[in-house]
Amino acid sequence: MSKFSFPLFVIGALLGVTKAQAQRIEKPALKSATSFAIVIDANSYAQLKQEVTAYKKAVEQQGLGTYIVSHHWSKPEEIRAVLQQLYHQSPKLEGAVLVGDIPVPMIRDAQHLTSTFKMDQRRNWKASSVPSDRYYDDFDLQFNFLKQDSTQPNLFYYALSPTSPQRIDMDIYTARMKPPVQEGENAVEKLRSYLQKVVNEKKESNPLNDFFVFTGHGYNSESLNAWAGEQIALREQFPDLFRPGNTIKFMNFRMATHMKFNIISELQREELDMAIFHDHGSDDVQLLSGYPYVSNPQPSIENIRRYLRSKIRAAAERKGGDVETTKKRFVESLGVPMAWMEDALIDSVRIADSIWDASTEFTIADIRQVRPNARFVMVDACLTGSFHLDDYLAGYYPFNKGKTIVALANSVGVLQDLWPDEMLGLLQYGVRIGNWMKHIAYLESHLFGDPTYRFSGDSKTLDLNADIVLKQNNAVYWEKMLQHTSADVQCLAMEKLFRIKGTAASAMLRNQYFTSPYGVVRMEALNCLALINNEDFKTVLLAACNDPYELVRRQAAYLLADVGSDDMIVPAIELYINDNHSKRVSEKAKDALAFMDSKKVKELLPSVIARHMHLHNAQKELDYLMSQQQYTEYKIDRDMKIVMDKSKPVKERLSEITIFRNYNYHSEVPKLISLALDAGEDLSVRITTVEALGWFFHSYRAPEIIAACEKLSGDNATPEALKLQAIKTIRILRENNLSLK
């Protein structure tokens, strides 16, 4: 946690009206174990003082002392300084909400803190930066200011410092009250309506006993085992929801041709507490369904015709597009009759297809017509939480006429294979949404609305809100919580103990994995052990390949690839064979083999396949995996020739080097190290290589990478920019491998 300290006179001056800076801080009206801050721009506060004051009182009536901090904010540093200072006084600040026109930090050089976002930062800065309030809520992270955006002055660009911690460990939680607005709309009036809604909703006692989970087209490779596994896990996390009188619904895009309308109906149920969306998306749309899954001839033909018509229209709209040639190509390649495409450009057919396409997605135009009533909405799609834009989809869940209070969404692209439900069961114990979110956030994860919202729970026997903040370093307390009956309380205790003890928590985590009946507890143990990366981790990882919980096996496949050592080859082959019915797991197991020593993979494949006498078409599987390895060898050889060839254009070489951020070919680490150490190499090539090596998070070659970076960082002849990147890569690898510290 943060090590900042502040003189008493600085804190004392903070608690009144600071006239020199016109920064106004209104103190809490009650004493409480922890505190909360409403940070608002002065213009919005002048118009919303009554509503903001009512919101403050409503929060305090729930036992959380609240500050109001208002100012004409000119830069993010001002807000960060205030929040840090409030955090280091009594009562300790647990969270904040950023209301109105609050500067947006655009973070660069920190893509390893996202779940998956990787974009060349030489591209447009708005597109290649991550809008993130981790600038405001993780005080240990250190940033270097770069510039203010010239066309959108509310955006401020920062680079994560090489000497900063390289993992997220939020000190407080934050949320944005930033309504999406279109031309002619008034953000202040939307805030007024929203704050009034929150105040009214806080008067109600509402247990978490009714929610739905929707899984959309293309999510998790549409794996039915992944879908079923989540249902089993949620039963572990919310056992009472599966008893009479409570409601939990699992919906899948396959369940109706136009699932959109079922979802709209569900969203508007008055009694709905929570809605979880697993889907793809963008800043203005959630993608729900594709063409219907059918087996009868006529619907199958309709799917094909709809597809062909879209291609014909694309050809017609393309400059120089030849419609007739396109039709003939499909006749030849697909064997379809020309008649299936003849109506593609007829207006009535265009309109019908457009209506059909609209039924497969949930757009801003749609949600503006809906009254979402789920008090909490999670959207784990890409970009729906792009709050640096004036208009963004996720904001329409809370800032709407329904009863939704808070939403969770992402500001950039996000990994499909997240664990979105991690510790979600804490919410049934009255844990504030913000206190839950701070344990699961990535750089791109954000709350929109009131982060203090909590479902009613039994706070007399368990007040986790105070414990999360005030007992975060109390190992004795969290060891006691390991015995709690709730799977997610156990997960929270494990996470806290891991943060407190580091490598000393290894034996406990291993024991939790091998003794717990809960898949979610085993998943938490595996994730924590991965950050230690010792023998206990490897033992648990091998066991996880056969875990009953699909997500644990899926995570194991990822980690086999991340480690990449020769002793992971056979487990990866076995996982591919034994879990072939779990589409997402088998795909990741196959991918893992691509990152390992290809020669040894090919040596081992025949004997491993031969041991599985039950395997139907064993030779076909062997041939397929062999061909995959041959392609991998070809690809690595092709790409590395470019990487190592000094006669090639630097731009082309850099493009190939950055591929190693996504594709950790462990066999090539020695060559990459030689490139980084070569004083005669182009400096940008060396820096980019060292940066790419920082993405080998759990690699068995991490010690070699660290040794090379230490050599660079300790050499006076090393250029400063390269030295700083080497220091950063060392920190990244050590913080992802605590056993190497």
XYZ file of C-alpha atoms in Angstrom:
741
model
C 0.000 0.000 0.000
C 0.962 3.638 -0.268
C 3.868 4.962 1.804
C 3.059 8.683 1.445
C 2.983 10.880 4.543
C 1.914 14.497 4.967
C 2.646 17.148 7.620
C -0.240 17.895 9.973
C -0.399 21.531 8.900
C -1.039 20.435 5.293
C -3.899 18.195 6.355
C -5.263 20.845 8.674
C -5.339 23.460 5.937
C -7.205 21.000 3.766
C -10.215 20.809 6.044
C -11.461 24.325 5.532
C -11.826 26.567 2.529
C -8.475 26.940 0.814
C -8.888 30.465 -0.473
C -5.591 30.658 -2.346
C -6.692 27.929 -4.736
C -10.447 28.413 -4.346
C -10.629 24.726 -3.458
C -13.505 24.000 -1.099
C -13.682 20.948 1.149
C -16.785 20.292 3.236
C -16.189 17.876 6.084
C -18.287 14.825 6.976
C -21.260 15.406 9.257
C -20.637 12.236 11.285
C -17.833 10.126 12.630
C -17.421 6.825 10.842
C -14.888 4.034 10.556
C -13.955 5.104 7.018
C -14.797 8.043 4.775
C -15.854 8.860 1.232
C -15.304 11.875 -1.030
C -17.532 13.521 -3.623
C -15.171 15.320 -6.014
C -17.018 17.731 -8.288
C -16.166 20.610 -10.581
C -17.191 24.037 -9.268
C -19.562 24.827 -12.131
C -21.555 21.622 -11.656
C -21.597 22.077 -7.891
C -22.962 25.600 -8.181
C -25.951 24.221 -10.096
C -26.337 20.977 -8.143
C -25.550 21.934 -4.567
C -28.947 20.845 -3.265
C -28.782 17.442 -4.977
C -25.129 16.836 -4.061
C -25.843 17.735 -0.429
C -28.793 15.325 -0.398
C -26.563 12.603 -1.861
C -23.930 13.273 0.829
C -26.607 12.925 3.537
C -27.929 9.714 1.986
C -24.436 8.185 1.990
C -23.889 9.276 5.568
C -27.207 7.799 6.651
C -25.695 4.472 5.617
C -22.794 5.086 8.010
C -20.139 6.485 5.681
C -18.838 9.979 6.493
C -18.580 12.009 3.294
C -16.530 14.979 2.090
C -17.556 17.299 -0.732
C -14.531 18.611 -2.621
C -15.234 21.252 -5.262
C -12.885 23.271 -7.434
C -12.264 24.597 -10.927
C -10.023 21.623 -11.651
C -7.315 22.458 -14.172
C -5.294 19.231 -14.066
C -5.516 15.712 -12.591
C -2.625 16.296 -10.164
C -4.842 18.573 -8.074
C -7.411 15.837 -7.509
C -4.850 13.117 -6.861
C -3.163 15.259 -4.196
C -6.452 15.871 -2.355
C -7.409 12.190 -2.415
C -3.972 11.149 -1.148
C -4.195 13.604 1.714
C -7.675 12.473 2.744
C -6.488 8.869 2.595
C -3.723 9.571 5.102
C -5.882 11.024 7.841
C -8.587 9.687 10.116
C -11.075 8.381 9.212
C -9.248 6.727 6.328
C -10.706 7.449 2.885
C -12.136 4.293 1.306
C -13.343 5.728 -2.002
C -14.408 8.679 -4.125
C -16.831 9.568 -6.875
C -15.761 11.974 -9.630
C -18.747 14.093 -10.597
C -19.190 16.232 -13.686
C -16.319 17.785 -15.620
C -13.347 15.954 -14.112
C -10.033 15.668 -16.052
C -9.476 12.297 -17.729
C -6.003 10.705 -17.368
C -4.925 8.991 -20.599
C -2.309 6.435 -19.588
C 0.579 5.310 -21.797
C 3.421 2.811 -21.367
C 1.206 0.700 -19.101
C -0.515 -1.756 -21.412
C 0.767 -4.640 -19.275
C -1.671 -3.423 -16.587
C -4.643 -4.018 -18.892
C -6.264 -7.393 -19.422
C -5.258 -7.576 -23.092
C -4.990 -4.120 -24.722
C -1.931 -3.895 -26.969
C -1.673 -1.114 -29.519
C 1.343 0.487 -31.164
C 1.787 3.763 -29.302
C 3.119 5.381 -32.449
C -0.480 5.493 -33.597
C -3.002 8.197 -32.696
C -2.557 9.051 -28.996
C -6.266 8.966 -28.186
C -6.598 5.485 -29.658
C -3.377 4.063 -28.209
C -3.760 5.438 -24.663
C -5.939 3.958 -21.907
C -8.475 6.297 -20.260
C -8.000 5.274 -16.646
C -8.842 6.510 -13.160
C -6.170 4.258 -11.679
C -4.290 7.572 -11.780
C -6.634 8.739 -9.018
C -7.095 5.586 -6.949
C -3.758 3.726 -6.945
C -1.389 6.065 -5.136
C 1.719 3.893 -5.495
C 1.683 4.100 -9.281
C 3.983 6.869 -10.507
C 3.303 8.822 -13.675
C 5.198 11.290 -15.824
C 3.091 14.047 -17.382
C 3.387 14.187 -21.171
C 0.872 16.699 -22.505
C -2.679 18.014 -22.519
C -4.769 17.145 -25.570
C -4.937 20.055 -28.010
C -8.435 19.358 -29.337
C -10.043 17.853 -26.222
C -8.484 19.771 -23.309
C -10.095 17.552 -20.672
C -7.702 14.751 -21.649
C -4.263 14.607 -20.006
C -1.589 12.149 -21.161
C 0.714 10.422 -18.681
C 3.359 7.725 -19.005
C 3.739 5.114 -16.279
C 7.186 5.716 -14.813
C 9.787 2.937 -15.229
C 10.526 3.202 -11.491
C 6.847 2.857 -10.538
C 5.322 -0.344 -9.185
C 4.141 -2.332 -12.184
C 1.047 -3.963 -10.692
C -2.312 -2.465 -9.720
C -3.061 -2.334 -5.986
C -5.821 0.241 -5.527
C -5.694 2.234 -2.299
C -9.250 3.540 -2.748
C -12.062 2.871 -5.198
C -13.378 5.460 -7.642
C -16.358 5.863 -9.926
C -17.465 8.424 -12.487
C -20.736 10.311 -12.468
C -20.393 11.459 -16.072
C -23.643 11.215 -18.029
C -23.348 10.497 -21.743
C -24.708 13.429 -23.736
C -25.683 14.023 -27.310
C -25.984 17.341 -29.101
C -28.456 19.638 -27.370
C -28.512 17.636 -24.104
C -27.559 19.067 -20.712
C -25.186 16.995 -18.578
C -26.056 18.906 -15.411
C -29.770 18.134 -15.746
C -28.974 14.469 -16.272
C -26.850 14.540 -13.123
C -29.678 16.210 -11.232
C -32.125 13.462 -12.168
C -29.583 10.767 -11.396
C -28.688 12.115 -7.945
C -32.357 12.365 -7.034
C -32.795 8.738 -8.093
C -29.826 7.596 -5.996
C -31.094 9.391 -2.901
C -34.491 7.722 -3.256
C -33.006 4.302 -3.892
C -30.779 4.517 -0.805
C -33.913 4.689 1.334
C -34.840 1.179 0.207
C -33.618 -2.088 1.704
C -32.866 -4.350 -1.219
C -31.234 -7.791 -0.823
C -29.426 -9.276 -3.806
C -31.856 -12.046 -4.703
C -32.719 -11.553 -8.386
C -30.334 -11.326 -11.310
C -29.589 -12.611 -14.790
C -26.445 -13.504 -16.728
C -26.447 -13.169 -20.510
C -23.802 -14.706 -22.787
C -23.642 -13.346 -26.304
C -22.639 -14.456 -29.768
C -18.923 -15.248 -30.149
C -18.106 -14.910 -26.439
C -15.575 -17.471 -25.138
C -15.713 -19.230 -28.518
C -19.360 -20.001 -27.674
C -18.135 -22.855 -25.472
C -21.041 -24.581 -23.748
C -18.687 -25.936 -21.089
C -17.598 -22.383 -20.262
C -21.256 -21.329 -20.052
C -22.182 -24.284 -17.840
C -19.109 -23.819 -15.657
C -20.117 -20.295 -14.748
C -23.506 -21.509 -13.591
C -21.888 -24.027 -11.259
C -19.515 -21.369 -9.923
C -22.307 -18.879 -9.267
C -24.120 -21.545 -7.259
C -21.012 -21.742 -5.065
C -20.915 -17.951 -4.740
C -24.661 -17.379 -4.254
C -26.084 -20.586 -2.715
C -29.190 -18.825 -1.365
C -30.160 -17.655 -4.842
C -30.904 -21.259 -5.759
C -33.498 -21.607 -3.012
C -37.242 -20.956 -3.414
C -38.221 -17.301 -3.458
C -35.095 -16.126 -5.281
C -34.352 -15.778 -8.985
C -31.287 -16.305 -11.137
C -31.574 -16.657 -14.909
C -28.902 -17.851 -17.329
C -29.579 -16.603 -20.841
C -27.703 -17.432 -24.017
C -27.943 -15.937 -27.498
C -28.962 -19.364 -28.811
C -32.238 -19.278 -26.882
C -34.150 -17.073 -29.323
C -33.705 -15.819 -32.854
C -34.060 -12.240 -31.608
C -32.679 -12.474 -28.071
C -32.447 -8.701 -27.870
C -36.128 -8.345 -27.054
C -35.974 -10.953 -24.280
C -33.110 -8.982 -22.741
C -34.958 -5.690 -22.973
C -37.899 -7.260 -21.163
C -35.650 -8.679 -18.443
C -33.788 -5.400 -17.959
C -37.003 -3.549 -17.236
C -38.278 -5.867 -14.500
C -38.816 -3.747 -11.356
C -37.465 -6.411 -9.016
C -34.195 -7.019 -10.930
C -31.100 -6.474 -8.775
C -28.174 -7.279 -11.054
C -27.533 -7.917 -14.746
C -24.317 -9.395 -16.130
C -23.515 -9.150 -19.830
C -20.810 -11.332 -21.370
C -20.596 -10.068 -24.936
C -18.560 -8.183 -27.498
C -19.040 -4.499 -28.083
C -17.776 -1.024 -28.790
C -18.358 2.444 -27.374
C -21.828 2.580 -28.956
C -23.031 -1.029 -29.163
C -23.267 -4.413 -27.452
C -23.207 -7.294 -29.926
C -25.764 -9.840 -28.758
C -26.551 -12.341 -31.513
C -25.419 -13.521 -34.912
C -27.172 -15.588 -37.543
C -29.415 -18.151 -35.844
C -28.064 -21.635 -35.189
C -30.307 -23.815 -37.349
C -30.277 -27.280 -38.902
C -33.367 -27.300 -41.137
C -32.761 -26.569 -44.842
C -34.854 -23.418 -45.291
C -33.505 -21.438 -42.324
C -29.996 -22.534 -43.333
C -30.569 -21.201 -46.831
C -31.841 -17.924 -45.384
C -28.648 -17.553 -43.379
C -26.528 -18.095 -46.476
C -28.612 -15.706 -48.575
C -28.403 -13.029 -45.891
C -24.630 -13.437 -45.836
C -24.362 -13.274 -49.637
C -26.526 -10.160 -49.854
C -24.249 -8.358 -47.397
C -21.228 -9.177 -49.558
C -22.939 -8.029 -52.749
C -23.877 -4.702 -51.134
C -20.329 -4.240 -49.910
C -19.064 -4.798 -53.449
C -21.611 -2.310 -54.820
C -20.517 0.358 -52.331
C -16.814 -0.234 -52.868
C -15.107 2.083 -55.322
C -14.526 0.092 -58.472
C -16.498 -2.811 -57.035
C -17.790 -5.289 -59.601
C -21.078 -6.800 -58.434
C -21.407 -9.376 -61.203
C -17.852 -10.619 -60.724
C -18.506 -10.957 -56.995
C -21.652 -12.986 -57.651
C -19.822 -15.314 -60.029
C -17.041 -15.817 -57.486
C -19.543 -17.009 -54.855
C -21.274 -19.297 -57.350
C -17.918 -20.936 -58.041
C -16.514 -20.997 -54.476
C -19.683 -21.931 -52.567
C -21.688 -23.721 -55.222
C -24.733 -21.518 -54.619
C -27.218 -20.558 -57.338
C -27.077 -17.052 -58.795
C -30.765 -16.613 -57.867
C -29.843 -16.424 -54.165
C -28.132 -13.084 -54.771
C -30.405 -11.419 -57.300
C -32.482 -9.496 -54.742
C -29.496 -8.094 -52.821
C -29.902 -4.522 -54.095
C -33.710 -4.300 -53.951
C -34.731 -1.583 -51.482
C -37.358 -3.621 -49.646
C -34.856 -6.445 -49.113
C -32.201 -3.981 -47.946
C -34.616 -2.604 -45.365
C -35.637 -6.059 -44.157
C -31.991 -7.069 -43.751
C -31.228 -3.834 -41.941
C -34.045 -4.509 -39.475
C -32.746 -8.039 -38.981
C -29.207 -6.787 -38.314
C -30.547 -4.261 -35.802
C -32.178 -7.103 -33.864
C -28.753 -8.655 -33.216
C -27.286 -5.717 -31.291
C -28.075 -3.343 -28.455
C -27.197 0.207 -29.427
C -27.226 3.613 -27.779
C -30.429 4.358 -29.686
C -31.971 1.225 -28.127
C -30.954 1.828 -24.545
C -32.201 5.421 -24.700
C -35.665 3.936 -25.184
C -35.339 1.438 -22.312
C -35.750 1.821 -18.534
C -33.049 -0.484 -17.102
C -33.921 -1.447 -13.539
C -31.045 -3.710 -12.499
C -29.428 -1.774 -9.655
C -26.010 -3.019 -10.766
C -25.072 -3.802 -14.372
C -21.811 -5.412 -15.464
C -20.824 -5.169 -19.127
C -17.531 -6.967 -19.747
C -17.444 -6.111 -23.455
C -14.779 -3.955 -25.080
C -15.018 -0.146 -25.108
C -18.563 0.276 -23.765
C -17.108 2.333 -20.898
C -15.199 4.815 -23.098
C -15.874 7.671 -20.692
C -13.414 10.019 -22.404
C -16.088 10.372 -25.095
C -19.155 12.586 -24.730
C -21.436 9.702 -25.697
C -20.695 6.154 -24.527
C -23.014 3.174 -24.123
C -22.377 2.014 -20.541
C -23.288 5.423 -19.155
C -26.880 4.955 -20.289
C -27.464 2.204 -17.744
C -27.274 4.428 -14.629
C -27.998 7.770 -16.299
C -31.420 6.776 -17.504
C -35.008 6.740 -16.284
C -34.815 3.248 -14.789
C -33.550 2.222 -11.347
C -29.985 1.269 -12.311
C -27.553 2.911 -9.882
C -24.125 1.731 -10.968
C -22.507 -0.012 -13.944
C -19.112 -1.619 -14.528
C -17.577 -1.351 -18.000
C -14.238 -1.039 -19.812
C -12.639 1.975 -21.461
C -10.641 -0.047 -24.042
C -10.575 -3.582 -25.414
C -10.795 -6.338 -22.821
C -9.861 -10.018 -22.619
C -12.631 -12.569 -23.182
C -11.086 -15.020 -20.743
C -11.400 -12.749 -17.745
C -12.793 -13.991 -14.471
C -15.607 -11.404 -14.438
C -17.420 -12.954 -11.458
C -14.374 -12.962 -9.174
C -15.507 -12.397 -5.547
C -18.921 -11.238 -6.819
C -20.577 -13.081 -3.945
C -19.245 -10.425 -1.552
C -22.094 -8.187 -2.719
C -24.671 -10.337 -0.901
C -23.003 -9.352 2.394
C -23.593 -5.649 1.916
C -20.162 -4.923 0.467
C -20.213 -1.640 -1.420
C -19.775 -2.035 -5.170
C -16.601 0.060 -4.995
C -15.032 -2.067 -2.259
C -15.669 -5.164 -4.378
C -14.379 -3.576 -7.583
C -11.018 -2.515 -6.135
C -10.032 -6.191 -5.840
C -10.711 -7.129 -9.459
C -9.887 -4.004 -11.509
C -7.567 -3.685 -14.478
C -6.322 -0.408 -15.914
C -9.441 -0.222 -18.104
C -12.084 -1.230 -15.509
C -14.424 1.541 -14.359
C -17.569 2.110 -12.352
C -20.196 4.583 -13.523
C -22.611 5.918 -10.947
C -22.638 5.597 -7.166
C -19.807 3.289 -5.958
C -21.175 3.292 -2.388
C -24.281 1.408 -3.483
C -24.734 -1.770 -1.470
C -27.334 -4.484 -1.355
C -28.768 -5.099 2.072
C -26.983 -7.842 3.996
C -26.322 -9.002 7.544
C -23.807 -6.343 8.656
C -24.205 -7.298 12.354
C -22.172 -10.473 11.957
C -19.914 -9.349 9.100
C -18.989 -5.744 8.193
C -16.574 -6.336 5.366
C -16.610 -2.707 4.189
C -14.682 -1.533 7.249
C -12.549 -4.679 7.362
C -11.425 -4.350 3.735
C -10.018 -0.895 4.514
C -8.960 -0.997 8.159
C -7.852 -4.630 8.496
C -6.127 -4.933 5.152
C -2.797 -5.730 6.866
C -4.224 -7.836 9.714
C -3.043 -11.355 8.874
C -4.616 -12.899 11.991
C -8.047 -11.599 11.026
C -7.842 -12.830 7.426
C -6.559 -16.231 8.523
C -9.737 -16.489 10.586
C -11.796 -15.512 7.533
C -10.351 -18.489 5.642
C -12.776 -20.570 7.694
C -15.855 -18.562 6.710
C -18.645 -20.552 5.074
C -18.749 -18.239 2.038
C -16.521 -19.242 -0.883
C -15.959 -15.603 -1.855
C -15.126 -14.476 1.684
C -12.478 -17.208 1.613
C -11.239 -15.824 -1.725
C -11.023 -12.340 -0.248
C -9.080 -13.677 2.740
C -6.654 -15.496 0.431
C -6.086 -12.367 -1.635
C -5.458 -10.279 1.483
C -3.063 -12.825 2.966
C -1.200 -13.053 -0.332
C -0.818 -9.252 -0.366
C 0.388 -9.269 3.248
C 2.724 -12.265 3.186
C 3.858 -12.618 -0.428
C 5.848 -15.814 -0.913
C 5.160 -16.820 2.707
C 1.527 -17.382 1.693
C 2.533 -20.132 -0.732
C 1.843 -23.150 1.508
C -1.541 -21.762 2.563
C -2.561 -21.183 -1.063
C -1.488 -24.673 -2.053
C -3.464 -26.131 0.844
C -6.549 -24.110 -0.126
C -6.360 -25.447 -3.658
C -6.095 -29.094 -2.658
C -8.673 -29.024 0.145
C -11.424 -26.708 -1.089
C -14.622 -28.091 -2.635
C -15.178 -24.696 -4.304
C -13.968 -24.075 -7.845
C -13.781 -20.339 -7.226
C -11.484 -20.837 -4.212
C -9.207 -23.057 -6.290
C -9.189 -20.428 -9.038
C -8.151 -17.719 -6.555
C -5.390 -19.946 -5.185
C -4.058 -20.645 -8.683
C -4.021 -16.951 -9.620
C -2.210 -15.914 -6.440
C 0.335 -18.725 -6.771
C 1.048 -17.702 -10.365
C 2.342 -14.386 -9.013
C 4.708 -16.285 -6.722
C 5.781 -18.793 -9.407
C 7.547 -21.375 -7.269
C 7.332 -25.144 -6.862
C 3.963 -24.883 -5.111
C 2.652 -23.015 -8.138
C 3.889 -25.675 -10.543
C 2.356 -28.446 -8.431
C -1.009 -26.678 -8.367
C -0.786 -25.770 -12.059
C -0.375 -29.415 -13.056
C -3.313 -30.383 -10.851
C -5.393 -27.538 -12.302
C -5.191 -29.131 -15.742
C -7.693 -31.707 -14.465
C -9.799 -29.441 -12.250
C -13.592 -29.962 -12.368
C -14.142 -26.213 -12.917
C -13.770 -25.274 -16.593
C -12.384 -21.806 -15.874
C -9.581 -23.268 -13.735
C -8.606 -25.572 -16.591
C -8.792 -22.652 -19.026
C -6.555 -20.546 -16.806
C -4.183 -23.500 -16.508
C -3.892 -23.593 -20.299
C -2.930 -19.922 -20.328
C -0.364 -20.474 -17.582
C 1.190 -23.496 -19.296
C 1.890 -21.178 -22.219
C 3.175 -18.442 -19.926
C 5.673 -20.768 -18.233
C 6.698 -22.531 -21.449
C 9.269 -24.927 -19.991
C 9.831 -28.434 -21.315
C 8.047 -30.004 -18.334
C 4.871 -28.200 -19.410
C 4.776 -29.865 -22.847
C 3.169 -33.180 -21.852
C 0.555 -31.500 -19.590
C -0.391 -29.216 -22.490
C -0.784 -32.158 -24.878
C -2.798 -34.092 -22.287
C -5.026 -31.073 -21.650
C -5.694 -30.684 -25.368
C -6.641 -34.375 -25.683
C -8.606 -34.816 -22.464
C -10.521 -31.538 -22.644
C -11.274 -31.520 -26.346
C -14.973 -31.128 -25.530
C -14.231 -27.762 -23.838
C -13.623 -25.598 -26.868
C -11.962 -22.688 -25.129
C -9.672 -24.901 -23.040
C -8.523 -27.099 -25.920
C -7.823 -24.065 -28.117
C -5.645 -22.503 -25.435
C -3.848 -25.795 -24.762
C -3.050 -26.088 -28.459
C -1.823 -22.487 -28.467
C 0.386 -23.244 -25.460
C 2.251 -25.881 -27.457
C 3.096 -23.275 -30.072
C 5.095 -21.258 -27.520
C 7.199 -24.193 -26.324
C 10.298 -25.783 -27.816
C 8.904 -27.052 -31.109
C 11.547 -29.734 -31.594
C 10.784 -31.291 -28.209
C 7.031 -30.968 -28.758
C 7.342 -32.991 -31.965
C 9.492 -35.586 -30.203
C 6.934 -36.075 -27.444
C 3.709 -35.932 -29.425
C 3.722 -39.510 -30.848
C 4.321 -41.216 -27.489
C 1.737 -39.102 -25.652
C -0.896 -39.686 -28.344
C -0.091 -43.414 -28.346
C -0.851 -43.647 -24.617
C -4.442 -42.621 -25.321
C -5.720 -45.830 -26.876
C -9.318 -44.598 -26.515
C -8.696 -41.634 -28.780
C -10.775 -41.765 -31.944
C -8.805 -40.737 -35.041
C -5.553 -40.654 -33.059
C -3.474 -40.427 -36.225
C -5.525 -37.509 -37.458
C -4.982 -35.648 -34.174
C -1.254 -36.396 -34.304
C -0.985 -35.167 -37.880
C -2.883 -32.000 -36.996
C -0.702 -31.143 -33.992
C 2.440 -31.931 -35.978
C 1.331 -29.616 -38.771
C 0.693 -26.874 -36.226
C 4.238 -27.234 -34.928
C 5.671 -27.179 -38.433
C 3.821 -23.943 -39.124
C 5.100 -22.505 -35.838
C 8.688 -23.359 -36.815
C 8.193 -21.758 -40.207
C 6.648 -18.616 -38.698
C 9.347 -18.180 -36.037
C 12.114 -18.705 -38.587
C 10.520 -16.210 -40.991
C 9.932 -13.560 -38.353
C 13.276 -13.921 -36.586
C 15.161 -13.483 -39.847
C 13.589 -10.036 -40.094
C 14.156 -9.256 -36.403
C 17.868 -10.117 -36.532
C 18.633 -8.646 -39.982
C 20.219 -5.207 -39.548
C 19.795 -4.514 -43.252
C 15.998 -4.555 -42.912
C 14.134 -1.261 -42.299
C 13.909 -0.474 -38.580
C 10.139 0.010 -38.826
C 9.706 -3.517 -40.203
C 11.914 -5.005 -37.485
C 10.081 -3.150 -34.721
C 6.777 -4.494 -36.000
C 8.043 -8.066 -35.724
C 9.583 -7.522 -32.282
C 6.325 -6.228 -30.801
C 4.650 -9.502 -31.809
C 6.469 -11.127 -28.873
C 4.204 -9.198 -26.494
C 1.311 -11.393 -27.645
C 3.270 -14.476 -28.645
C 5.779 -15.511 -25.991
C 8.022 -17.844 -27.992
C 10.297 -18.817 -25.119
C 12.825 -20.495 -27.421
C 13.689 -17.107 -28.930
C 14.503 -15.344 -25.663
C 18.300 -15.866 -25.992
C 18.276 -14.248 -29.445
C 16.184 -11.354 -28.184
C 18.557 -10.885 -25.265
C 21.533 -10.797 -27.638
C 19.726 -8.116 -29.619
C 19.107 -6.051 -26.496
C 22.745 -6.318 -25.400
C 24.205 -5.463 -28.816
C 25.676 -1.962 -28.468
C 25.922 -1.724 -32.250
C 22.182 -2.160 -32.705
C 19.708 0.613 -33.429
C 18.617 2.085 -30.083
C 14.890 1.853 -30.842
C 15.320 -1.838 -31.691
C 17.060 -2.460 -28.365
C 14.452 -0.555 -26.337
C 11.537 -2.273 -28.079
C 13.163 -5.669 -27.532
C 13.618 -5.063 -23.803
C 10.005 -3.841 -23.589
C 8.766 -6.995 -25.355
C 10.766 -9.197 -22.974
C 8.809 -7.627 -20.113
C 5.700 -9.449 -21.364
C 7.170 -12.900 -20.601
C 5.413 -12.631 -17.238
C 5.836 -16.179 -15.869
C 8.413 -17.529 -18.324
C 10.913 -20.098 -17.134
C 13.449 -17.806 -18.831
C 12.522 -14.810 -16.674
C 15.762 -15.129 -14.649
C 17.772 -14.842 -17.899
C 15.794 -11.758 -18.930
C 16.268 -10.147 -15.511
C 20.015 -10.870 -15.576
C 20.359 -9.245 -19.003
C 18.349 -6.203 -17.911
C 20.445 -5.870 -14.753
C 23.537 -5.836 -16.947
C 22.040 -3.038 -19.040
C 20.815 -1.016 -16.076
C 24.178 -1.272 -14.321
C 26.320 -0.323 -17.319
C 27.246 3.370 -17.497
C 27.555 3.049 -21.266
C 23.877 2.078 -21.616
C 21.800 4.921 -23.108
C 19.429 6.400 -20.510
C 16.208 5.458 -22.351
C 17.336 1.840 -22.657
C 18.443 1.768 -19.029
C 15.016 2.972 -17.860
C 13.244 0.346 -19.978
C 15.513 -2.337 -18.503
C 14.627 -1.173 -14.975
C 10.937 -1.326 -15.886
C 11.186 -4.843 -17.333
C 12.980 -6.037 -14.192
C 10.173 -4.632 -12.027
C 7.439 -6.169 -14.176
C 8.985 -9.637 -14.077
C 9.796 -9.559 -10.374
C 6.307 -8.360 -9.457
C 4.844 -11.210 -11.514
C 7.307 -13.707 -10.019
C 7.722 -12.922 -6.334
C 10.002 -15.922 -5.886
C 12.594 -14.098 -8.015
C 12.804 -11.040 -5.727
